[in-house]
Amino acid sequence: MAQDSAQQAPVAPTTPARTLLPLIVPALLVGVLASLLFIGVSEAAEQLQHLLWKNLPDALGIGRYSVLWMLVMLTATGIVVGLVVWKVPGHAGPDPATTGLEAVPLPPMVLPGLVLATALMLAGGPSLGPENPIIAVNVGLALWVGRKLAPRVPGGAWGALAESATIGALFGTPVAAALLISEALAGRNTKGALWDNVFAPLAAAGAGAMTTTLVAHPTFDLHLPAFGRPGWGDLLTVLVLAPLAAALGMVAVYLFPYAHGAFSRLRHPMLALPAGGLVLGLLAAVGGHLTLFKGLDEVGELAADPEGWSAGQFATMTVVKLAALLVAASCGFRGGRIFPSVFIGVAFGLFAHAVVPAVDPALAVAAGVLGILLAITRQGWVSLFTAAILVSSPAILALLCIGSLPAWLLVTGRPQMQLRADGTPVR
């Protein structure tokens, strides 16, 4: 009976190769250009960061990460980003609290201001990453150029290519984009086989990832001590730590509408953003300089010496970085939440290892990152993928898949860290 039903089940028709072949060249071009824009913005922000946080304080005889300098720099970053949001045409795009990884197409006039606000934010120290605005810029550019060069191609196709290309460029691998596309397609009524639908986006993601790899040489491996053969104690670790990290992330999610509402009541970017910068400076004074910026370089510093901080210091950095992410995402800074969430998860995992040294540091870090990302992003595959590549251990994958189940039960159906235009949380 079951065999007969299986034989009668409809098979999705496949797309002829002649239909897919013309998509390869546009996909590769979008992938390369999206990666180059990401690299260009990142490099410009890095050079400006070096000037602001090293050359300038050294020339003034002020400590690079003294409390005074952190307060001055983060408040000043709020002021200059506020000026961009206030005065530059397009106002640097919509309220970032209402946006996610799936970018809404923006008019071309908005994109320069969004790029400028993102670069200034990355250099100035707020706890946000480049992913959301860079995806939005690449999608906007791809739609604008694509409609001029190939007006018959649906606009959604250009957007899908640009989004996939940027995700591939951000992670240095097309796998993250493939997982994200597959997750998105699961909720849509698509025609044809899955691989036909992901063919062109995967080509774009591959081109974006290879361009980033060849030009910028990124790595997500934290080089933690290798994780060995999993045991029952490891299973218990991941079943405890992943839900705990998810619960910690949900604290920020539930506070998000209130924090956003508090800054919104200031009613002007030249008030909300400097106020947010000042709060971020005060948080950095408590958590230290490692809680500044998007967190990717700082995560490497933490992981290089897992025994170099006490449990109390790891706990402080975890809480401060989570608060900094909440404030930066609420007050109007343009940026994404994945990279600072990775820092939070790593610090949380190393805190667990410091409290219970028998807990494997690589497993604790992966479980912490998994739980935090599930709560903050609500992207299951990307959360698993990111947690796994940080420790580069195939043996840890089965444990993470099991640990994701109770963590997902904790976050699913609950508010997300994204708001509608009326300020209510997205569910």
Coordinates of N, CA, C and O in Angstrom, one line a residue, residues 28 56 84 110 112 147-148 152 158 161 200 314 316 324 334 336 373 404 409 414 421 424:
L28 N 27.3 34.7 -12.1 CA 28.7 34.9 -11.8 C 29.1 36.4 -11.7 O 29.8 36.8 -10.8
L56 N 44.9 58.2 15.8 CA 44.4 59.4 16.5 C 44.6 59.4 18.0 O 45.2 60.4 18.5
V84 N 24.1 61.5 8.7 CA 23.9 60.8 7.5 C 22.4 60.4 7.4 O 21.8 60.7 6.3
V110 N 18.9 55.8 -2.3 CA 19.0 55.5 -0.9 C 20.4 54.8 -0.6 O 20.9 54.9 0.5
P112 N 23.7 55.1 -1.5 CA 25.0 55.7 -1.0 C 24.9 56.1 0.4 O 25.9 55.9 1.2
R147 N 17.5 45.7 -14.4 CA 16.3 46.2 -15.1 C 16.8 47.0 -16.4 O 16.0 47.0 -17.4
K148 N 17.9 47.6 -16.3 CA 18.4 48.3 -17.5 C 19.0 47.4 -18.5 O 18.8 47.6 -19.7
R152 N 13.6 42.1 -19.3 CA 12.6 41.0 -19.3 C 12.8 40.0 -18.2 O 11.9 39.2 -17.9
W158 N 16.9 38.9 -9.9 CA 18.1 39.7 -9.6 C 18.3 39.8 -8.1 O 19.4 39.7 -7.6
L161 N 19.7 36.5 -6.7 CA 21.1 36.4 -7.0 C 22.0 37.2 -6.1 O 23.0 36.8 -5.6
A200 N 20.9 29.0 -10.1 CA 21.5 30.3 -10.3 C 22.0 31.0 -9.0 O 23.1 31.5 -9.0
F314 N 34.2 36.4 31.5 CA 33.4 35.9 30.4 C 31.9 36.2 30.5 O 31.2 36.6 29.6
T316 N 30.6 38.8 32.2 CA 30.4 40.2 32.0 C 30.4 40.5 30.5 O 29.6 41.3 30.0
A324 N 24.8 45.6 24.3 CA 25.3 46.5 23.2 C 24.6 46.2 21.9 O 24.2 47.1 21.2
R334 N 22.9 51.3 11.4 CA 22.6 50.4 10.3 C 23.6 49.2 10.4 O 24.8 49.4 10.3
G336 N 23.8 44.5 10.9 CA 23.2 43.2 11.1 C 23.5 42.6 12.5 O 24.4 43.1 13.2
L373 N 22.1 32.3 18.1 CA 21.7 32.6 16.8 C 20.3 32.1 16.5 O 19.6 32.8 15.8
S404 N 20.0 21.5 18.9 CA 19.1 22.5 18.3 C 17.6 22.2 18.5 O 16.8 23.2 18.5
L409 N 12.5 24.5 20.2 CA 11.3 24.5 20.9 C 11.1 25.7 21.8 O 10.0 26.2 22.0
R414 N 7.6 32.4 19.0 CA 7.7 33.6 19.9 C 8.2 34.8 19.1 O 8.6 34.7 18.0
A421 N 6.4 48.0 11.0 CA 6.4 49.5 11.0 C 5.7 50.1 12.1 O 6.1 51.2 12.6
T424 N 5.4 46.7 16.5 CA 5.0 45.4 17.1 C 6.0 44.4 16.6 O 6.5 44.4 15.5

